[in-house]
Coordinates of C-alpha atoms and ligand atoms in Angstrom, one line a residue:
X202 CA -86.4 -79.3 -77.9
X203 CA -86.5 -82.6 -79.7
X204 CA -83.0 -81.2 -81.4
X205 CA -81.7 -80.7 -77.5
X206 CA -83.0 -84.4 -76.4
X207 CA -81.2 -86.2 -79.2
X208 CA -78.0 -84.1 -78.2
X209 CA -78.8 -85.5 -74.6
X210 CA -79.5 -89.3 -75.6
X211 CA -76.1 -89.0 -77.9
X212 CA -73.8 -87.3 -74.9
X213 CA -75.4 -90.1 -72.5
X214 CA -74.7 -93.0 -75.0
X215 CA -70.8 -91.5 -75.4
X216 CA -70.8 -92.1 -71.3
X217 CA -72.1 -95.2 -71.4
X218 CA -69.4 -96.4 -74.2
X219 CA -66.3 -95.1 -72.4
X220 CA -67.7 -96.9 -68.9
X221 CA -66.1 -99.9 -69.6
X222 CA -63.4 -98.7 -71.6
X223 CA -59.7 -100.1 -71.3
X224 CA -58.8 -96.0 -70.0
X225 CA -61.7 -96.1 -67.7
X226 CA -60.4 -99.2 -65.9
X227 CA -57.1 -98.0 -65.6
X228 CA -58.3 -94.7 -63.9
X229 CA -60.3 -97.1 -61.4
X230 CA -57.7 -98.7 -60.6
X231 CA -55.1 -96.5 -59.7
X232 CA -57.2 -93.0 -58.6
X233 CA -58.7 -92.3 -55.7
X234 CA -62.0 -91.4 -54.7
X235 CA -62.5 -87.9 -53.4
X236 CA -65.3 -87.2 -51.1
X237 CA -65.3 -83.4 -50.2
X238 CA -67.2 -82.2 -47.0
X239 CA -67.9 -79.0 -47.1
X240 CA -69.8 -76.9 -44.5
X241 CA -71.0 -73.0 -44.5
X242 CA -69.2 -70.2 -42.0
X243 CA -67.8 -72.9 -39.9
X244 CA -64.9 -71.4 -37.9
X245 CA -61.8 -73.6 -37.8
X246 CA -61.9 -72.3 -33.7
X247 CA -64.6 -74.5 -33.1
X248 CA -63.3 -77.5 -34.1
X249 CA -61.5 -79.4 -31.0
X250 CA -58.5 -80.5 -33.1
X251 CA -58.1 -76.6 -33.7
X252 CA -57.6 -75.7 -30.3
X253 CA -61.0 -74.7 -29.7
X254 CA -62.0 -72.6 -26.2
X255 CA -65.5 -74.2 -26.2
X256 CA -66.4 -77.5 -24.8
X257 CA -63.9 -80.0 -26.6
X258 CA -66.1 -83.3 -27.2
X259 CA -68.7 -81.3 -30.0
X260 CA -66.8 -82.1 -32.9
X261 CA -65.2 -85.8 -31.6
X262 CA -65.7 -86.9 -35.7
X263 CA -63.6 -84.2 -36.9
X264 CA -61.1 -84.5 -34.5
X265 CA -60.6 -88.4 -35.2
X266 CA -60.2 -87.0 -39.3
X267 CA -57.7 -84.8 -38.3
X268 CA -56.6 -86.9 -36.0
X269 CA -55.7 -89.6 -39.4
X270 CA -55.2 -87.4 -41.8
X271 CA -53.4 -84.0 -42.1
X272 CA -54.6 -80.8 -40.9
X273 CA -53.9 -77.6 -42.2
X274 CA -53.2 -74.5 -39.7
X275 CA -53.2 -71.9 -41.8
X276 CA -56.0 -72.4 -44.8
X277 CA -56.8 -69.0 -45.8
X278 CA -59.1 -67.8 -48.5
X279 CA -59.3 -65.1 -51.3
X280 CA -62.4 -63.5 -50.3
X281 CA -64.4 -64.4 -47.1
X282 CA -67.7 -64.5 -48.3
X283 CA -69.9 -67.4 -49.1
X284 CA -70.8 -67.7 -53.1
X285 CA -67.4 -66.1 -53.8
X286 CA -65.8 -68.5 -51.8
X287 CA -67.3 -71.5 -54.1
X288 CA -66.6 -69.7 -57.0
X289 CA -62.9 -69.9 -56.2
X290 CA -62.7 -73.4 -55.8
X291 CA -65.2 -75.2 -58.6
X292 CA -62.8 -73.2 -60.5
X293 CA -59.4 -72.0 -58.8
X294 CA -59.7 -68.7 -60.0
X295 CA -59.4 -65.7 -58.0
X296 CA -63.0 -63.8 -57.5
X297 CA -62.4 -61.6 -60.6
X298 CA -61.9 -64.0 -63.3
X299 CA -64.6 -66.4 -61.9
X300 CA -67.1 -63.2 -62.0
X301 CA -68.2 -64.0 -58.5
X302 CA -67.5 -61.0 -56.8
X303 CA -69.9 -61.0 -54.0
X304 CA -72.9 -63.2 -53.0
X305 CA -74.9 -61.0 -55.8
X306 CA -73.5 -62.5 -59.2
X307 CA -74.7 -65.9 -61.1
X308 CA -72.1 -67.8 -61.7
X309 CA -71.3 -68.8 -65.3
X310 CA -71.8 -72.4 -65.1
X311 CA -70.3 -72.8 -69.1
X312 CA -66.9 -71.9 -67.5
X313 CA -64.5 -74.8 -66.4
X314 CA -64.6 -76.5 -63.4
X315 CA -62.4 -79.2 -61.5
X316 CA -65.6 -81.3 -61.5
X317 CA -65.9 -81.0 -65.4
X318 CA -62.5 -82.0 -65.4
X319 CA -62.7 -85.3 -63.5
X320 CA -65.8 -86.1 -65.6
X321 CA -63.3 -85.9 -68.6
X322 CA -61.2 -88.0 -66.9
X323 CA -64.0 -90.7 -65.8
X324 CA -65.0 -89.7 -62.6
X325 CA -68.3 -90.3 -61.3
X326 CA -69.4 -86.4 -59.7
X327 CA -72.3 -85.8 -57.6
X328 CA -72.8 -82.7 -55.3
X329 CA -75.5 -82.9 -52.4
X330 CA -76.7 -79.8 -50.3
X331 CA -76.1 -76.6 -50.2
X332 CA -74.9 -74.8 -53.9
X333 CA -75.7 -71.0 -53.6
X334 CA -74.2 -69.7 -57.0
X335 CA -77.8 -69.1 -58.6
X336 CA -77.2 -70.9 -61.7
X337 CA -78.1 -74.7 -61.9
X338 CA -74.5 -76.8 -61.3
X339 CA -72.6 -78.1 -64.0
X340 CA -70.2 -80.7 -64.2
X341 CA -71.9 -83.5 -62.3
X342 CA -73.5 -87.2 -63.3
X343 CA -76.0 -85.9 -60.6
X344 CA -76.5 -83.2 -57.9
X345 CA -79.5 -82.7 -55.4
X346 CA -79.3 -78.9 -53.9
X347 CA -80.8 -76.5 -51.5
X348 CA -82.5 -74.0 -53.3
X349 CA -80.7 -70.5 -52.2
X350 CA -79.7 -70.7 -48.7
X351 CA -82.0 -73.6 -48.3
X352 CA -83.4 -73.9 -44.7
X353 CA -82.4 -75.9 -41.6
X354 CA -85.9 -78.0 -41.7
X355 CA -88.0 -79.5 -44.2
X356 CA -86.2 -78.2 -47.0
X357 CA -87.1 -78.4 -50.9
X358 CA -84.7 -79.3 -52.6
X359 CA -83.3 -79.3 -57.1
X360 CA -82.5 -82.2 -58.9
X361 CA -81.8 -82.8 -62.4
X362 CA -84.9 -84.4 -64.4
X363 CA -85.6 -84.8 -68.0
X364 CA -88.1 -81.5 -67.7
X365 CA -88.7 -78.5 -70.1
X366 CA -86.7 -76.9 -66.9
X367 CA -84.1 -79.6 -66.9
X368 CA -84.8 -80.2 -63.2
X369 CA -87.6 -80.9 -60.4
X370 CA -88.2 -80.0 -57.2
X371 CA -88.9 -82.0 -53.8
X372 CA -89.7 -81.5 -50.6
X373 CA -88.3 -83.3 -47.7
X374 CA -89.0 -83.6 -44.4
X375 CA -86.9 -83.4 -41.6
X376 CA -83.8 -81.5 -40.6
X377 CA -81.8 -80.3 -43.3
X378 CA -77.9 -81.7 -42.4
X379 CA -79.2 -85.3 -42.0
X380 CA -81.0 -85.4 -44.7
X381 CA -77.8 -84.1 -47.1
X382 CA -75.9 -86.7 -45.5
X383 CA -79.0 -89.1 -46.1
X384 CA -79.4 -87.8 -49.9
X385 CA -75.1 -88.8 -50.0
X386 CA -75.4 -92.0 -48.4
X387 CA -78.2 -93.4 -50.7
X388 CA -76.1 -92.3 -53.4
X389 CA -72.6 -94.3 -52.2
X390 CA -74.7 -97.4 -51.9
X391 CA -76.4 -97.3 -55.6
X392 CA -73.5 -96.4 -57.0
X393 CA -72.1 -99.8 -58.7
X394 CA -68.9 -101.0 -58.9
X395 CA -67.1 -101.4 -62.4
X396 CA -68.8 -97.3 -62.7
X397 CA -65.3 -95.6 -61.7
X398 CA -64.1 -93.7 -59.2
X399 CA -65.8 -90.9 -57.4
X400 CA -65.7 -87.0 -56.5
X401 CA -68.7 -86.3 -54.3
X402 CA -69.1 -83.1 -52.6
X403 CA -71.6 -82.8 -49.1
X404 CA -72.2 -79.3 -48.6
X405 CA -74.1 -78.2 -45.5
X406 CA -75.9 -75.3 -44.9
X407 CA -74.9 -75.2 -41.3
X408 CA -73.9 -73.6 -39.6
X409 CA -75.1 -70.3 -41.0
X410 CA -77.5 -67.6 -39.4
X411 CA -79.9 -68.2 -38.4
X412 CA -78.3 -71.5 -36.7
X413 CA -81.6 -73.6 -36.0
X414 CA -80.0 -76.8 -34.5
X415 CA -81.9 -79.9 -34.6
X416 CA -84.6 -81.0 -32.3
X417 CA -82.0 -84.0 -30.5
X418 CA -79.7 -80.9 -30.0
X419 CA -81.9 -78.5 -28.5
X420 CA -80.9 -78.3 -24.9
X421 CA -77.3 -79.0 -25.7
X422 CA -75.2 -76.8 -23.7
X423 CA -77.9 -75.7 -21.9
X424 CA -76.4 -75.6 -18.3
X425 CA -72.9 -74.6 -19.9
X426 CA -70.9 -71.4 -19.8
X427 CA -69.6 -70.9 -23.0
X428 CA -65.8 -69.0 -22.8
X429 CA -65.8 -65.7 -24.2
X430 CA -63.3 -63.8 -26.5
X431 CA -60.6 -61.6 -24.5
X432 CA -61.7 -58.9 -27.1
X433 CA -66.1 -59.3 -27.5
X434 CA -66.1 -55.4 -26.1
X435 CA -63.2 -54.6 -28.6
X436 CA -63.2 -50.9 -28.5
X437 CA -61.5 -50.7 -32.0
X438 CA -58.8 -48.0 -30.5
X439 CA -56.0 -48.6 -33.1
X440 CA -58.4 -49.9 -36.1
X441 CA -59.6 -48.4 -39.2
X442 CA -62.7 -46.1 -39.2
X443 CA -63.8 -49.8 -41.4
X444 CA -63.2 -51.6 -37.6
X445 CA -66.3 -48.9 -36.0
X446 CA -68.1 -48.8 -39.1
X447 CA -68.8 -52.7 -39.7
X448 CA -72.8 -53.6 -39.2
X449 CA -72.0 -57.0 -37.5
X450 CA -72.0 -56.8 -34.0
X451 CA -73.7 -58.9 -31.7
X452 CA -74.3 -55.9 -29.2
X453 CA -76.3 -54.4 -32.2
X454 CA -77.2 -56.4 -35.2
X455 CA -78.3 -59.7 -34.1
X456 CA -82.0 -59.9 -34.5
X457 CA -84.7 -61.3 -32.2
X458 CA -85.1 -64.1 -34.5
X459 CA -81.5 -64.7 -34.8
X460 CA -81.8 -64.7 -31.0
X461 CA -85.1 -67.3 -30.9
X462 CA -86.5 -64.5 -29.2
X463 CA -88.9 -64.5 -32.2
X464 CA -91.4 -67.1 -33.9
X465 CA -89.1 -69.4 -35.7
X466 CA -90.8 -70.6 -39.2
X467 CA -91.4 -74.0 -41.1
X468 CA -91.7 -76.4 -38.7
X469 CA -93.9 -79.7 -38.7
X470 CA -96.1 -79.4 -35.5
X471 CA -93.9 -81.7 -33.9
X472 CA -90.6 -79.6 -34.6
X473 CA -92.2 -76.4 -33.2
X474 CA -93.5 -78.2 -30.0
X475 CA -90.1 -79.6 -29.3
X476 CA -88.9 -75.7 -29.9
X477 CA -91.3 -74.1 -27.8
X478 CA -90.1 -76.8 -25.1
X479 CA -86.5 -75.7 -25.1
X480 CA -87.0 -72.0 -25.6
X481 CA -89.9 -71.1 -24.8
X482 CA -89.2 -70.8 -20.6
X483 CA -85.4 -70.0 -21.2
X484 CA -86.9 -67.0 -23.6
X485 CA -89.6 -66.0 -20.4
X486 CA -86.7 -66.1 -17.8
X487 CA -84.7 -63.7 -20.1
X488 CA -87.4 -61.4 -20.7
X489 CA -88.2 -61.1 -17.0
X490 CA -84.7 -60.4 -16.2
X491 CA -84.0 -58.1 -19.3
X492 CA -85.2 -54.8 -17.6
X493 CA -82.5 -55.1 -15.0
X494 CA -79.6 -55.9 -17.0
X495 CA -76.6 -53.8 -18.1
X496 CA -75.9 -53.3 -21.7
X497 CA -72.7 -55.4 -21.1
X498 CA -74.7 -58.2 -19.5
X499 CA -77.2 -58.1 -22.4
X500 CA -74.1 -58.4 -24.5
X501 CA -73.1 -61.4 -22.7
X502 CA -76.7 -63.3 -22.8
X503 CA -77.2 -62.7 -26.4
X504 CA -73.2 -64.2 -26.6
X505 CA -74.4 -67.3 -25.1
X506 CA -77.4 -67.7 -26.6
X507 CA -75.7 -67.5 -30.3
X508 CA -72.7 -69.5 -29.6
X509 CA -74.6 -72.4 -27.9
X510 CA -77.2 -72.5 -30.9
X511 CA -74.2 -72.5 -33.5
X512 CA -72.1 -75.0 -31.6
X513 CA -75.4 -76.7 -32.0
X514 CA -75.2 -76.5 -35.5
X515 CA -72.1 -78.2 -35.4
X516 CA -72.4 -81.0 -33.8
X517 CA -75.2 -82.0 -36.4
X518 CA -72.4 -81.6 -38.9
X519 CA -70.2 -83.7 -37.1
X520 CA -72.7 -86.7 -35.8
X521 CA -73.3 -86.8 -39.6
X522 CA -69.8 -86.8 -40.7
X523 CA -69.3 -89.8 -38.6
X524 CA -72.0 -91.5 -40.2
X525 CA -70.5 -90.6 -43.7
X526 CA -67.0 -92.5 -42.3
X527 CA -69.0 -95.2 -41.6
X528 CA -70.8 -95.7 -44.7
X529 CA -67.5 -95.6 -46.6
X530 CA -66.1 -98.5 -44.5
X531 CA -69.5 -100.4 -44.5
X532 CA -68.8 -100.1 -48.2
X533 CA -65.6 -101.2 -48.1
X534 CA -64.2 -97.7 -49.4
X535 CA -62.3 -96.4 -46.5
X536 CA -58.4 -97.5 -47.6
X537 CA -59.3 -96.3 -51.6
X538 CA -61.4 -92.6 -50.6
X539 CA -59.7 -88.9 -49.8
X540 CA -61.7 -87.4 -47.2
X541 CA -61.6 -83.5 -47.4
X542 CA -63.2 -81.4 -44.9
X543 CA -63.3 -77.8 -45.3
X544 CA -65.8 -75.0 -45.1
X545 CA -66.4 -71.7 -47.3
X546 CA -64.8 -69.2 -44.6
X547 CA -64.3 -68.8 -40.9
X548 CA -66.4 -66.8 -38.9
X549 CA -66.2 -64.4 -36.1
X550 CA -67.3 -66.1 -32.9
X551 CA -67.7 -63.2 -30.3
X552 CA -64.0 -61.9 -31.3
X553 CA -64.1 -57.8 -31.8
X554 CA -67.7 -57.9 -30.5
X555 CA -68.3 -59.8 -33.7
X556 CA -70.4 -62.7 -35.7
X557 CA -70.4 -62.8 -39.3
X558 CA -67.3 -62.7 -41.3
X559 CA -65.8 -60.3 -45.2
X560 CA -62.8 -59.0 -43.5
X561 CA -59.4 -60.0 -43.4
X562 CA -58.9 -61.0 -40.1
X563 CA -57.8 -64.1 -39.0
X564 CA -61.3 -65.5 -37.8
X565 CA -63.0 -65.5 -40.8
X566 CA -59.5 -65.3 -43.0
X567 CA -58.5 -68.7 -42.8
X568 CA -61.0 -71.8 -43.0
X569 CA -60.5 -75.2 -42.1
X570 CA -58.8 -77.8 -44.1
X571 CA -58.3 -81.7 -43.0
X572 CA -57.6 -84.3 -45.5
X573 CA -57.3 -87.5 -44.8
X574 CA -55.6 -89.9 -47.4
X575 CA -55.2 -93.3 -46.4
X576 CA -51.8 -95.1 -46.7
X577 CA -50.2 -91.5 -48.1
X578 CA -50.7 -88.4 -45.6
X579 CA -49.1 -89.2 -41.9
X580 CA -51.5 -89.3 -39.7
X581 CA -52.1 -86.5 -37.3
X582 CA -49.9 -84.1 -38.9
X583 CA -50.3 -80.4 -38.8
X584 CA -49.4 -78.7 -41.4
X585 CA -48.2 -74.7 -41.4
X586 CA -48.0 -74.1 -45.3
X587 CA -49.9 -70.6 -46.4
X588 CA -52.4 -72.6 -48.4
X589 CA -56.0 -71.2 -49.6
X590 CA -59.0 -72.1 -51.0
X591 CA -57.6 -71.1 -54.5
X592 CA -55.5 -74.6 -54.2
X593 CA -58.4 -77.0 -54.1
X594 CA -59.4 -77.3 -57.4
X595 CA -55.7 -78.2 -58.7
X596 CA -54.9 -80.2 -55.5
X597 CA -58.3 -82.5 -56.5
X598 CA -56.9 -82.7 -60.1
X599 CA -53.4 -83.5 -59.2
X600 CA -54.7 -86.7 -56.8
X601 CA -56.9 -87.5 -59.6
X602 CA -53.9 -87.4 -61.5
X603 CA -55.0 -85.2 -64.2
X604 CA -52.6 -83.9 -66.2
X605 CA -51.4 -80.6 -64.2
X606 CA -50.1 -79.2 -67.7
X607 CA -53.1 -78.8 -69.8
X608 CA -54.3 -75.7 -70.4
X609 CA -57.4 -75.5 -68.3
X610 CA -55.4 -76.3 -64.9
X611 CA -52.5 -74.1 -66.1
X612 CA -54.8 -71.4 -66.4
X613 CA -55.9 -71.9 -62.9
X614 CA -54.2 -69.6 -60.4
X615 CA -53.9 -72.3 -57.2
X616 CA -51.0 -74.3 -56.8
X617 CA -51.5 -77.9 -56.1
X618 CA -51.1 -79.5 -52.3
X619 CA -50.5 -83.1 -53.2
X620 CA -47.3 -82.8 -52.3
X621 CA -47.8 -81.5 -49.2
X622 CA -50.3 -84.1 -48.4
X623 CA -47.0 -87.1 -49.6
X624 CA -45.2 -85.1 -46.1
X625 CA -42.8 -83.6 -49.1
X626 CA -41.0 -80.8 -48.0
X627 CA -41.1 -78.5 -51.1
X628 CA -41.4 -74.6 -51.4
X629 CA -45.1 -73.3 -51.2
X630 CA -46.5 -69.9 -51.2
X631 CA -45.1 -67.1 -49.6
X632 CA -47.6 -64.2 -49.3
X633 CA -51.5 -64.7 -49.7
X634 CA -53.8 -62.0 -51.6
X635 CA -57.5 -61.2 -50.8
X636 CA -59.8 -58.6 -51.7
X637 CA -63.3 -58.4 -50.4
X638 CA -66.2 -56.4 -52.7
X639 CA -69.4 -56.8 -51.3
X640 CA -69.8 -52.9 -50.3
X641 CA -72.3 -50.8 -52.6
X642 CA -71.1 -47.6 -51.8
X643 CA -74.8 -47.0 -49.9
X644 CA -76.3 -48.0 -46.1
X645 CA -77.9 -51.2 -47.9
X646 CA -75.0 -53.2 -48.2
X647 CA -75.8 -56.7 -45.6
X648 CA -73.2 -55.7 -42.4
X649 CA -71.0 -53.0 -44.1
X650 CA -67.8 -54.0 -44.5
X651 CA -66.0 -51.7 -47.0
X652 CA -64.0 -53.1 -49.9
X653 CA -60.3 -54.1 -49.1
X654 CA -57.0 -56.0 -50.6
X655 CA -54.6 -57.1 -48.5
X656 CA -51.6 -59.6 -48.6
X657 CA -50.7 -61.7 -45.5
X658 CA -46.9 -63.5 -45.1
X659 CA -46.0 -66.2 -42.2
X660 CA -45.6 -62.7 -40.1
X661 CA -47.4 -60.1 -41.1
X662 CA -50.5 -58.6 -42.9
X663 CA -51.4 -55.8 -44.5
X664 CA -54.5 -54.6 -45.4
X665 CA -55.6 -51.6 -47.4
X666 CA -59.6 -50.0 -47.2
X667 CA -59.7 -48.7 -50.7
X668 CA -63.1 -47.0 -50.2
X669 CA -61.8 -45.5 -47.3
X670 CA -57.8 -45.2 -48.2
X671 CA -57.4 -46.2 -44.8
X672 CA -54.5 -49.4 -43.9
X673 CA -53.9 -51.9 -41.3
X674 CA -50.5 -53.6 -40.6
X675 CA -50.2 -56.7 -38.2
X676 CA -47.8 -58.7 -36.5
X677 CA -49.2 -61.8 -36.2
X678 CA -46.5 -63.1 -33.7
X679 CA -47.1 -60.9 -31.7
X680 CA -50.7 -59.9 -31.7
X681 CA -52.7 -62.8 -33.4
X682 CA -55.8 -61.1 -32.3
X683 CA -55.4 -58.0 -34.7
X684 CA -55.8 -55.6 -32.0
X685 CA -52.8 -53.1 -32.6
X686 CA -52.7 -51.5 -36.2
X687 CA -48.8 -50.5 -36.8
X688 CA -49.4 -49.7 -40.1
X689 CA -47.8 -45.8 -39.1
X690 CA -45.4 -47.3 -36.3
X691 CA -42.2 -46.5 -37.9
X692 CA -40.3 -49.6 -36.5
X693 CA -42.3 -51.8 -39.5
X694 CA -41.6 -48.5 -42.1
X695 CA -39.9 -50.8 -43.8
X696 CA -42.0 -54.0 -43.8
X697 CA -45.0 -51.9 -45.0
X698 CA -42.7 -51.2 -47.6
X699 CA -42.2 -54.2 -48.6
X700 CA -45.8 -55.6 -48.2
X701 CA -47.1 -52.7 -50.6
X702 CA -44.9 -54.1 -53.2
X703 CA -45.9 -57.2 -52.4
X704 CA -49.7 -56.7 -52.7
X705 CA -49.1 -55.1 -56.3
X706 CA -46.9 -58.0 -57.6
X707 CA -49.5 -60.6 -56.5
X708 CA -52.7 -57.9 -58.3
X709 CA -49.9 -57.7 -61.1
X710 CA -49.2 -61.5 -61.2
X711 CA -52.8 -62.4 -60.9
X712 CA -54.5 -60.2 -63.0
X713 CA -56.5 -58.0 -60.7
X714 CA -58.1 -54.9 -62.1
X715 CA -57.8 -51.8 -60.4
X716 CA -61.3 -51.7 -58.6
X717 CA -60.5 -48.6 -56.4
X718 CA -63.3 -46.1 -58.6
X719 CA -65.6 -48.7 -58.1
X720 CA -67.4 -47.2 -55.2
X721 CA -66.4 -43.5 -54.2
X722 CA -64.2 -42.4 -51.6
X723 CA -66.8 -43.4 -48.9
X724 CA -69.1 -40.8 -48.0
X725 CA -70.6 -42.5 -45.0
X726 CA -67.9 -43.6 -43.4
X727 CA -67.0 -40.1 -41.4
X728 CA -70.3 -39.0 -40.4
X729 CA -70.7 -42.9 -39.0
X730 CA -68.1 -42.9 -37.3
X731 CA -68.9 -39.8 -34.8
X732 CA -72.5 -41.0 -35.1
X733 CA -71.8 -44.2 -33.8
X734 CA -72.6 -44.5 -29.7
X735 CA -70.1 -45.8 -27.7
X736 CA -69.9 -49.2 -26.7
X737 CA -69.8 -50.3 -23.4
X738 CA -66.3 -51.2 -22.2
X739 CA -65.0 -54.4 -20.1
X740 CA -62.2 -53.7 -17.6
Ligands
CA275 CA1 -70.3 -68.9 -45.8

């Protein structure tokens, strides 16, 4: 131990004597600051500057970012699950070599980082909120975390300490995405100058299930229709047996509590009064009612109720993005700080009877991505590129300016989007791969979505159910809803053709193993099929 505290004390003297170095100076003067917003299951559809069908003044922060920076249309990632997804981009390695496979795995905090990386080049990192890969971070002067999902009130919360553990624990009080943005806030203003520039990453736990919004947001919406999907009674016609076999609707699988139709937890008296105020009668009417209502229109209330309560969510996020912009210009660090906004994955909001995200499809596929870099990136442009969350580690080196040739970047597997961001017109990628693991082969896998790989162009995608050895073929130009599979319609024979080689070059190119004897030919998935009632249809 005493061994382990001089190593400390040495490491922290080494900091302290390149502060002030000559290099150290130079890096502050002509690198940005990156500060790195970063939200959980946020859909890129329910942000206004998306083109979002739900009431377009929740997210008015976000849409002023976008609306100076650059926005990204299609941001996809490499496999639509939360801890994966952060695995992929602290380290821009696909889900394989990071060894985050599904939300079950530590992640290997020796491995190298883009954090580490800025470190090295004298970079002041910090990470607040949400973390979710089990082991304690690395690679940052100073973090303060939710401790697994964390909660959406009065949440405890890790920070590093000079402990046997190597951290301590507090409790705050209070609703959880203030007090991140609190936590980051405090930080910015302590921070002094002369100490170099900055990454900082805000990661919010919202809006995931169980979307709790705050008390001030309670009755938000509350007299408001919220627009529903063309496809929430999808009947799955063309699909997969992987489409039918999914636990994830919101027909079936949303739970009372998801619903606030049961006790909520962890509330200061106060907190649970101002629940039981909003709920409480909307919860009797319902009940009253319930007896009476068709299936479909039980469908429809539950709908509301979980789109209103995650839109909720939101606009937390946003009110508290707003008050990050205008800490930075209180601070004078507007012109001089890269603001990314981004989340781990989309989500499905209502589309194919849906919440919840894993598979390929374009609600939970892509993420959003809006960076705003002042005096560089034009503002208010859109850009189409096939980027992915693979690109955000090398992107943040590149503006750092780290050396894009050293071995640790060149062994990442992301290509860079500084470029893009300079409004360079310059070849980018072409086809997208993604494979999703987190099926066990049993019925206790959380919502039962069977492994896949798939590869998606500017046109098309194609996806393949290994478990099931079922495929999927889109157009997306002509149905960007995913509702026809042509993957046997013999006018794209030859464009499955070509996507098949496609998604083996990219496996080949990016060193995937063959993972199709993980799980055995799935022995559920027939019986579940036929089992499975049907669903009530719209017309
Ligand atoms: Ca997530």
């Amino acid at each position: 131990m005493r061994m382990m505290v001089g190593i400390l004390l040495a490491g922290l003297l080494l900091l302290a004597s390149c502060a002030g170095s000559p290099q150290q100076r130079e890096v502050e003067a002509t690198t940005p600051n990156i500060l790195f917003i970063f939200t959980d299951d946020h859909a890129s559809h329910a942000i206004g500057a998306y083109g979002s069908r739900f009431p377009g003044d929740n997210t008015p922060n976000l849409d002023q970012l976008a609306a100076e920076g650059m926005r990204f249309s299609r941001c996809a990632v490499t496999n639509s699950i939360c801890a994966p997804s952060r695995a992929v981009i602290l380290t821009g390695k696909h889900s394989h070599l990071n060894g985050v496979l599904t939300n079950a795995e530590r992640f290997d905090g020796a491995q190298m980082t883009f954090p580490k990386l800025l470190q090295q080049k004298g970079y002041q990192t910090a990470l607040f909120g949400k973390w979710h890969l089990k082991s304690e971070p690395t690679g940052f002067d100073h973090y303060e975390r939710l401790i697994g999902q964390g909660p959406y009130y009065n949440p405890k919360m890790r920070f590093p300490a000079d402990s046997e553990k190597g951290f301590d624990e507090r409790r705050h009080e209070g609703y959880t995405t203030d007090i991140i943005t609190d936590l980051a806030i405090d930080w910015l203003k302590d921070r002094k100058s002369g100490e170099g520039p900055f990454m900082m990453m805000v990661q919010h736990k919202a809006p995931h299930r169980h979307w709790q919004p705050a008390p001030r947001h309670l009755d938000l919406f509350a007299d408001v229709q919220i627009a529903e999907p063309d496809n929430l009674f999808d009947d799955y016609s063309t699909r997969t047996t992987a489409a039918r076999i999914q636990d994830m609707e919101i027909a079936t699988t949303l739970t009372p509590h998801d619903l606030k139709l049961a006790k909520q937890r962890g509330f200061t008296e106060k907190q649970e009064a101002a629940w039981m105020a909003s709920y409480g009668p909307r919860n009797t009417e319902f009940t009253k009612k319930m007896e009476e209502m068709s299936s479909e229109e039980i469908v429809r209330w539950k709908y509301q109720r979980y789109l209103k309560d995650y839109l909720r969510c939101i606009r937390a996020v946003d009110e508290n993005i707003g008050r990050l912009m205008k800490t930075l210009e209180d601070l004078d660090l507007s012109k001089e700080t890269i603001v990314i906004y981004s989340s781990d994955q989309g989500f499905f909001l209502g589309e194919h009877g849906w919440f919840d995200k894993r598979f390929m499809y374009e609600e939970c596929y892509r993420t959003p991505l809006i960076v705003r870099w002042p005096g560089v990136t034009e503002a208010g442009k859109v850009n189409d590129q096939l980027v992915s969350n693979l690109d955000y580690a090398q992107t943040f080196l590149d503006l750092a300016g780290v050396e894009m040739d050293r071995p640790e970047v060149k062994a990442m597997q992301g290509i860079s989007m500084k470029p893009l961001l300079e409004g360079k017109e310059v070849p980018f990628r072409k086809s997208h791969y993604y494979q999703y693991y987190e099926y066990h082969g049993d019925r206790t896998t959380a919502h039962m979505v069977r492994r896949h790989r798939g590869v998606a162009t500017e046109r098309y995608k194609l996806i393949h159910f290994y478990n099931l050895d079922e495929w999927e073929l889109f157009d997306l130009k002509t149905d960007p809803q995913e509702m026809k599979n042509r993957a046997d319609d013999p006018e794209l024979a030859e464009v499955r053709k070509e996507l098949e080689a496609e998604l083996e070059r990219l496996a080949s190119e990016y060193g995937v193993p063959d993972d199709r004897g993980s799980v055995p030919r799935d022995p559920h998935a027939r019986i579940q099929a036929l089992k499975k009632p049907q669903k009530p249809k719209s017309d």
